[in-house]
């Protein structure tokens, strides 16, 4: 018997501070960092300046050791080291695809693991980061959705993925290096494991850190958040993050979308589209990306393409067609190439950009929707075995 996972936001978020342990400074907003510094003895008058200095060491220079922070007094550095740490997720393994895509398996508190993928392209380098361990949603074509164990990532674990990737890419500038060189890590997409809008506060704070001009300094136009359609959080995303938005649309009737993206039963296509109409204006972004996974004989007819165009009329949009990426035991097949092209053609002729996403890192299971850590897989199958045995 299979147990369906309920649609819920009630997933665990671990506390930032372990009892009696040093506190991690990574993932704190500037205001939070100021508060904890004052709490631990930094004079209030100096706190803002100290935050600025520490912030630059962590996010601009990639430093993890207080001892190196040469513009702080030695005694102050020692005090910091007594109360705080600068901690990022631990890399358990790294795989590099034939096409240069890198997949990192990272271990976080509690022994959980998440995956992060770096995709180099000619004009950019995109880091695909995770927002949850697993996902409470159960989209039927997505490997992550079959993983039962779920917890929200903390802000530190979300931004930590960026810091770890920069370590691996060796992208911490030498003092005095020009700022405008082409970056290896130039874009972030929240398209890894998890539904980012079910972990809103932590995702928002992490992206604010990524955008901070005195640190990682990525423009909000270079950050894309992908959601399956958590309607009430979409307006908040526009107001509080202001990044680019991608929607996992995937079907043109409620009947089909209910099956593919079950959150549709909660907020259907019309409610979703209504929420999207105001997004570009409020967030001052140009276009919303509609993601559409191409599943053979499920959602890939000419009629689907025409309905899609009709539905999104009036919304500044681009449609990203994603050839389905298979995973062990997946219940669908990828649409034929000629079908995908015919579908793309209808959309293009209706006046929308309709790029077909080239699957990247397929040989290392790093493509969209294939992420699911081996450990969690093993854990689940052991549980399943136990359940079958009546344990
Ligand atoms: N939870 C968020 C973000 C993660 S998924 C969301 O659903 O939007 C990133 C994108 O990959 C989504 O559009 C998702 O629907 C798509 N995807 C999931 N599994 C896939 C698969 N097996 N093949 C192709 N795309 C997939
Ligand atoms: Fe979760 Fe997104 Fe996968 Fe759906 S597609 S199960 S929302 S990660």
Coordinates of C-alpha atoms and ligand atoms in Angstrom, one line a residue:
X1 CA 0.0 0.0 0.0
X2 CA 1.3 3.5 -0.7
X3 CA 0.6 6.3 1.7
X4 CA 0.1 9.6 0.0
X5 CA 1.9 12.6 1.4
X6 CA -0.5 15.3 2.5
X7 CA 0.0 18.8 1.1
X8 CA 1.3 20.7 4.1
X9 CA 3.6 23.4 5.2
X10 CA 4.2 21.8 8.6
X11 CA 7.7 20.7 8.0
X12 CA 10.5 21.0 10.5
X13 CA 12.9 23.9 10.6
X14 CA 15.8 23.3 12.9
X15 CA 16.8 26.0 15.3
X16 CA 19.7 28.2 14.3
X17 CA 21.4 27.7 17.6
X18 CA 22.2 24.3 19.0
X19 CA 21.9 24.3 22.8
X20 CA 25.2 25.7 24.3
X21 CA 27.0 25.5 20.9
X22 CA 28.4 28.4 19.1
X23 CA 26.1 30.2 16.7
X24 CA 26.5 30.1 13.0
X25 CA 26.8 33.6 11.5
X26 CA 26.1 32.3 8.0
X27 CA 22.5 32.9 7.0
X28 CA 21.8 35.7 9.4
X29 CA 20.4 38.9 7.9
X30 CA 22.3 42.1 8.6
X31 CA 19.8 43.0 11.3
X32 CA 20.0 39.6 13.0
X33 CA 23.8 39.6 12.9
X34 CA 23.9 43.0 14.5
X35 CA 21.6 41.8 17.3
X36 CA 23.7 38.7 18.1
X37 CA 26.9 40.7 18.0
X38 CA 25.5 43.1 20.6
X39 CA 24.1 40.2 22.6
X40 CA 27.7 38.9 22.8
X41 CA 29.4 42.0 23.9
X42 CA 30.0 44.2 20.7
X43 CA 29.3 47.8 21.7
X44 CA 26.1 49.0 20.2
X45 CA 27.8 52.0 18.5
X46 CA 30.2 49.7 16.7
X47 CA 27.8 47.0 15.7
X48 CA 26.8 48.2 12.3
X49 CA 30.4 48.7 11.2
X50 CA 31.4 45.3 12.5
X51 CA 28.5 43.6 10.7
X52 CA 29.8 45.3 7.5
X53 CA 33.3 44.1 8.0
X54 CA 32.4 40.5 8.9
X55 CA 29.8 40.4 6.1
X56 CA 32.5 41.2 3.5
X57 CA 34.8 38.6 4.9
X58 CA 32.2 35.9 4.7
X59 CA 30.3 36.8 1.5
X60 CA 32.8 38.7 -0.6
X61 CA 36.1 36.9 0.3
X62 CA 34.8 33.5 1.3
X63 CA 36.6 33.4 4.7
X64 CA 35.6 30.9 7.3
X65 CA 38.1 31.7 10.0
X66 CA 37.9 34.7 12.3
X67 CA 41.6 34.7 12.7
X68 CA 42.0 35.8 9.1
X69 CA 39.8 38.9 9.5
X70 CA 42.7 41.3 9.6
X71 CA 40.8 44.6 9.9
X72 CA 39.4 43.4 13.3
X73 CA 41.4 43.6 16.5
X74 CA 43.0 40.4 17.6
X75 CA 41.2 40.3 20.9
X76 CA 37.9 40.9 19.1
X77 CA 38.6 38.1 16.6
X78 CA 39.2 35.8 19.6
X79 CA 35.9 36.8 21.2
X80 CA 34.1 36.1 18.0
X81 CA 35.6 32.7 17.7
X82 CA 34.4 31.9 21.2
X83 CA 30.8 32.5 20.4
X84 CA 30.4 32.0 16.7
X85 CA 31.2 29.8 13.8
X86 CA 31.1 30.3 10.0
X87 CA 29.7 27.1 8.8
X88 CA 28.5 25.8 5.5
X89 CA 27.2 22.4 4.4
X90 CA 29.8 19.6 4.0
X91 CA 30.3 18.2 0.5
X92 CA 29.9 14.5 0.6
X93 CA 30.5 13.9 -3.0
X94 CA 30.9 15.7 -6.3
X95 CA 30.2 14.3 -9.7
X96 CA 31.2 16.0 -13.0
X97 CA 29.2 15.2 -16.1
X98 CA 30.7 14.8 -19.6
X99 CA 29.0 18.2 -20.4
X100 CA 30.8 19.9 -17.5
X101 CA 27.7 20.0 -15.2
X102 CA 28.7 19.4 -11.6
X103 CA 26.5 17.8 -9.0
X104 CA 27.3 18.2 -5.3
X105 CA 25.8 16.0 -2.6
X106 CA 25.9 18.1 0.6
X107 CA 25.3 16.9 4.1
X108 CA 23.4 19.2 6.5
X109 CA 22.5 19.0 10.2
X110 CA 20.7 15.8 11.2
X111 CA 22.6 13.8 8.7
X112 CA 20.3 14.8 5.8
X113 CA 21.5 15.3 2.3
X114 CA 20.6 17.7 -0.5
X115 CA 21.8 18.1 -4.0
X116 CA 23.1 21.2 -5.7
X117 CA 23.9 21.4 -9.4
X118 CA 26.2 23.8 -11.3
X119 CA 25.5 24.2 -15.0
X120 CA 28.2 26.1 -17.0
X121 CA 27.0 27.7 -20.2
X122 CA 28.7 29.9 -22.7
X123 CA 27.5 33.2 -21.4
X124 CA 26.7 32.3 -17.8
X125 CA 27.1 29.8 -15.0
X126 CA 23.9 28.7 -13.2
X127 CA 23.7 27.2 -9.7
X128 CA 20.5 25.2 -9.2
X129 CA 19.9 25.1 -5.4
X130 CA 17.6 23.2 -3.2
X131 CA 15.2 24.7 -0.6
X132 CA 14.0 21.5 1.2
X133 CA 15.2 18.0 1.8
X134 CA 12.7 16.2 -0.4
X135 CA 9.4 17.8 -1.1
X136 CA 5.9 17.5 0.5
X137 CA 4.3 17.8 -2.9
X138 CA 4.0 14.7 -5.1
X139 CA 4.2 15.7 -8.7
X140 CA 3.9 12.4 -10.5
X141 CA 6.8 13.0 -12.9
X142 CA 9.3 14.3 -10.4
X143 CA 11.8 12.1 -8.6
X144 CA 12.2 14.4 -5.6
X145 CA 8.4 14.1 -5.1
X146 CA 8.8 10.4 -4.3
X147 CA 11.1 11.1 -1.4
X148 CA 9.1 10.9 1.8
X149 CA 11.5 12.5 4.3
X150 CA 11.2 16.3 4.2
X151 CA 12.5 19.2 6.2
X152 CA 12.9 22.8 5.3
X153 CA 16.5 24.0 4.8
X154 CA 17.6 26.8 7.1
X155 CA 18.7 30.1 5.6
X156 CA 22.3 29.1 6.2
X157 CA 21.9 25.8 4.4
X158 CA 20.4 27.6 1.4
X159 CA 23.0 30.3 1.0
X160 CA 25.6 27.8 2.1
X161 CA 25.1 25.9 -1.1
X162 CA 26.2 29.1 -3.0
X163 CA 29.3 29.5 -0.8
X164 CA 30.3 25.9 -1.2
X165 CA 29.9 26.1 -5.0
X166 CA 32.1 29.2 -5.1
X167 CA 34.7 27.3 -3.1
X168 CA 34.7 24.5 -5.6
X169 CA 34.8 26.9 -8.5
X170 CA 37.6 28.8 -6.9
X171 CA 35.7 32.0 -7.3
X172 CA 36.8 34.1 -4.4
X173 CA 38.5 37.1 -5.8
X174 CA 42.0 38.1 -4.6
X175 CA 42.1 41.4 -2.9
X176 CA 42.2 44.2 -5.5
X177 CA 41.0 42.0 -8.4
X178 CA 38.7 43.7 -10.8
X179 CA 35.0 43.3 -9.8
X180 CA 33.5 43.0 -13.3
X181 CA 35.2 40.0 -14.7
X182 CA 32.7 37.4 -16.1
X183 CA 31.6 35.3 -13.2
X184 CA 31.6 31.5 -13.2
X185 CA 28.6 31.6 -10.9
X186 CA 26.4 34.3 -12.4
X187 CA 22.9 33.0 -11.9
X188 CA 20.9 31.2 -9.3
X189 CA 17.8 29.1 -9.9
X190 CA 15.7 27.7 -7.1
X191 CA 14.9 24.6 -9.1
X192 CA 16.6 21.9 -7.0
X193 CA 14.9 19.8 -4.4
X194 CA 11.8 21.2 -2.7
X195 CA 9.1 23.8 -3.1
X196 CA 10.7 27.1 -2.3
X197 CA 7.4 28.8 -1.5
X198 CA 6.7 26.3 1.3
X199 CA 9.9 27.6 2.9
X200 CA 9.3 31.2 2.2
X201 CA 11.1 33.1 5.0
X202 CA 14.3 31.2 4.7
X203 CA 14.4 31.4 0.9
X204 CA 13.7 35.1 1.1
X205 CA 16.4 35.8 3.6
X206 CA 18.9 33.6 1.7
X207 CA 18.2 35.4 -1.6
X208 CA 18.5 38.8 0.1
X209 CA 21.9 37.7 1.2
X210 CA 22.8 36.6 -2.3
X211 CA 21.7 40.0 -3.6
X212 CA 23.5 42.2 -1.0
X213 CA 25.8 44.5 -3.0
X214 CA 28.6 44.1 -0.5
X215 CA 28.7 40.3 -0.7
X216 CA 27.7 37.8 -3.4
X217 CA 26.0 40.7 -5.1
X218 CA 23.8 39.0 -7.7
X219 CA 21.2 41.1 -9.4
X220 CA 17.6 40.0 -8.7
X221 CA 17.3 39.6 -12.4
X222 CA 19.8 36.7 -12.2
X223 CA 17.8 34.8 -9.6
X224 CA 14.8 32.7 -10.7
X225 CA 12.4 31.0 -8.2
X226 CA 10.4 28.1 -9.6
X227 CA 7.2 27.2 -7.9
X228 CA 4.5 24.5 -8.5
X229 CA 2.0 27.2 -7.8
X230 CA 1.6 28.1 -4.1
X231 CA -0.8 30.9 -5.0
X232 CA -0.9 32.9 -1.7
X233 CA 2.9 33.2 -1.6
X234 CA 3.2 34.5 -5.2
X235 CA 2.3 38.2 -4.3
X236 CA 4.7 38.0 -1.3
X237 CA 7.5 36.8 -3.6
X238 CA 7.0 39.9 -5.8
X239 CA 7.0 42.2 -2.9
X240 CA 9.6 40.7 -0.6
X241 CA 12.1 39.1 -3.0
X242 CA 11.4 40.6 -6.4
X243 CA 13.3 37.9 -8.3
X244 CA 12.3 36.3 -11.6
X245 CA 9.5 33.8 -11.4
X246 CA 9.1 30.4 -13.1
X247 CA 5.9 28.4 -12.8
X248 CA 5.7 24.6 -13.2
X249 CA 2.6 24.8 -15.4
X250 CA 2.8 21.4 -17.3
X251 CA -0.8 21.1 -18.3
X252 CA -3.6 23.0 -19.9
X253 CA -6.7 21.5 -18.2
X254 CA -7.4 21.1 -14.5
X255 CA -8.0 17.4 -15.1
X256 CA -4.5 16.7 -16.3
X257 CA -2.8 19.2 -14.0
X258 CA -4.5 17.7 -11.0
X259 CA -2.7 14.5 -11.9
X260 CA 0.7 15.9 -12.8
X261 CA 0.9 18.7 -10.2
X262 CA -1.4 17.8 -7.4
X263 CA -1.2 21.2 -5.7
X264 CA -3.6 22.1 -8.6
X265 CA -6.4 20.6 -6.5
X266 CA -5.8 23.3 -4.0
X267 CA -5.3 26.2 -6.4
X268 CA -6.4 25.5 -9.9
X269 CA -5.2 26.9 -13.2
X270 CA -7.5 30.0 -13.1
X271 CA -6.5 30.9 -9.6
X272 CA -2.9 30.5 -10.5
X273 CA -3.2 32.6 -13.6
X274 CA -5.0 35.4 -11.6
X275 CA -2.1 35.5 -9.1
X276 CA 0.4 35.7 -12.0
X277 CA -1.2 38.7 -13.7
X278 CA 0.1 41.2 -11.2
X279 CA 3.5 39.6 -10.6
X280 CA 5.6 41.4 -13.3
X281 CA 4.3 44.8 -12.3
X282 CA 4.7 44.4 -8.6
X283 CA 8.2 42.8 -8.9
X284 CA 9.2 45.0 -11.8
X285 CA 10.4 42.0 -13.7
X286 CA 10.0 41.4 -17.4
X287 CA 8.5 38.0 -18.1
X288 CA 7.2 35.0 -16.2
X289 CA 8.7 31.7 -17.3
X290 CA 6.1 28.9 -17.8
X291 CA 7.8 25.6 -17.5
X292 CA 6.2 22.8 -19.4
X293 CA 7.5 19.2 -19.2
X294 CA 6.9 17.3 -22.4
X295 CA 5.3 13.9 -21.5
X296 CA 4.5 11.6 -24.4
X297 CA 0.7 11.2 -25.0
X298 CA -0.1 13.1 -21.7
X299 CA 0.2 16.8 -22.4
X300 CA 1.9 17.2 -25.7
X301 CA -0.8 17.6 -28.4
X302 CA -1.3 20.6 -30.8
X303 CA -4.5 21.3 -28.9
X304 CA -2.5 21.5 -25.7
X305 CA -0.2 24.0 -27.3
X306 CA -3.1 26.2 -28.5
X307 CA -4.8 26.0 -25.1
X308 CA -1.6 27.1 -23.4
X309 CA -1.3 30.1 -25.6
X310 CA -4.9 31.1 -24.9
X311 CA -4.6 30.6 -21.2
X312 CA -1.6 32.9 -20.7
X313 CA -2.8 35.6 -23.0
X314 CA -2.1 39.0 -21.4
X315 CA 0.7 37.8 -19.2
X316 CA 4.3 38.7 -20.3
X317 CA 5.7 35.2 -20.7
X318 CA 8.2 32.9 -22.1
X319 CA 7.5 29.2 -22.3
X320 CA 10.3 26.8 -21.4
X321 CA 9.7 23.3 -22.8
X322 CA 11.5 20.7 -20.8
X323 CA 11.9 17.3 -22.4
X324 CA 11.0 14.8 -19.6
X325 CA 14.0 13.4 -17.8
X326 CA 13.6 9.8 -16.9
X327 CA 14.5 8.3 -13.5
X328 CA 14.4 4.7 -12.3
X329 CA 10.8 3.6 -12.2
X330 CA 9.4 6.8 -13.7
X331 CA 5.9 6.4 -15.0
X332 CA 6.2 8.5 -18.1
X333 CA 8.1 8.8 -21.4
X334 CA 9.7 11.8 -23.0
X335 CA 7.7 13.1 -26.0
X336 CA 9.3 12.5 -29.4
X337 CA 11.6 15.2 -30.6
X338 CA 9.4 16.0 -33.6
X339 CA 6.4 16.4 -31.3
X340 CA 8.3 18.8 -29.0
X341 CA 9.3 20.9 -32.1
X342 CA 5.7 21.0 -33.4
X343 CA 4.5 22.1 -30.0
X344 CA 7.3 24.8 -29.8
X345 CA 6.3 26.0 -33.2
X346 CA 2.7 26.7 -32.3
X347 CA 3.8 28.7 -29.3
X348 CA 6.5 30.6 -31.3
X349 CA 4.0 31.5 -34.0
X350 CA 1.7 32.9 -31.3
X351 CA 4.5 35.3 -30.4
X352 CA 6.1 33.7 -27.4
X353 CA 9.7 32.7 -27.0
X354 CA 9.6 28.9 -26.7
X355 CA 13.1 27.6 -25.9
X356 CA 13.5 23.8 -25.5
X357 CA 15.6 23.2 -22.4
X358 CA 18.6 21.0 -23.2
X359 CA 18.9 18.3 -20.5
X360 CA 22.2 18.8 -18.7
X361 CA 24.1 16.3 -16.6
X362 CA 21.9 13.4 -17.5
X363 CA 24.7 10.9 -17.1
X364 CA 25.0 11.9 -13.5
X365 CA 21.3 12.2 -12.8
X366 CA 21.6 15.9 -12.4
X367 CA 18.9 17.0 -14.8
X368 CA 15.6 18.7 -13.7
X369 CA 13.5 16.5 -11.6
X370 CA 16.1 13.8 -11.1
X371 CA 17.5 14.9 -7.8
X372 CA 17.1 12.6 -4.9
X373 CA 19.9 11.6 -2.7
X374 CA 21.1 8.0 -2.7
X375 CA 21.1 7.8 1.1
X376 CA 17.5 8.9 1.3
X377 CA 16.6 6.4 -1.4
X378 CA 18.3 3.6 0.6
X379 CA 16.6 4.7 3.8
X380 CA 13.2 4.7 2.2
X381 CA 13.6 1.3 0.6
X382 CA 14.7 -0.1 4.0
X383 CA 11.6 1.3 5.5
X384 CA 9.4 -0.1 2.8
X385 CA 11.0 -3.5 3.4
X386 CA 10.3 -3.2 7.1
X387 CA 6.7 -2.2 6.4
X388 CA 6.1 -5.2 4.1
X389 CA 7.6 -7.5 6.7
X390 CA 5.1 -6.0 9.2
X391 CA 7.8 -4.5 11.5
Ligands
LIG1 N1 9.4 22.6 -6.7 C1 9.7 23.6 -7.6 C2 11.1 23.7 -8.1 C3 11.8 22.5 -8.3 S1 11.5 21.5 -9.8 C4 8.7 23.5 -8.8 O1 8.1 22.4 -8.9 O2 8.7 24.4 -9.6 C5 12.3 22.4 -11.2 C6 11.5 22.1 -12.5 O3 11.8 20.8 -13.0 C7 10.0 22.2 -12.3 O4 9.4 22.9 -13.4 C8 9.6 20.8 -12.3 O5 8.3 20.6 -12.6 C9 10.6 20.2 -13.4 N2 10.7 18.7 -13.3 C10 10.5 17.9 -12.2 N3 10.7 16.6 -12.6 C11 11.1 16.6 -13.9 C12 11.5 15.6 -14.8 N4 11.6 14.3 -14.4 N5 11.8 15.9 -16.0 C13 11.8 17.3 -16.4 N6 11.4 18.3 -15.6 C14 11.1 18.0 -14.3
LIG2 FE1 8.2 19.2 -5.4 FE2 8.7 20.7 -7.6 FE3 9.1 18.0 -7.7 FE4 6.6 19.0 -7.6 S1 8.1 19.3 -9.3 S2 7.4 17.3 -6.4 S3 6.8 20.8 -6.3 S4 10.2 19.5 -6.4

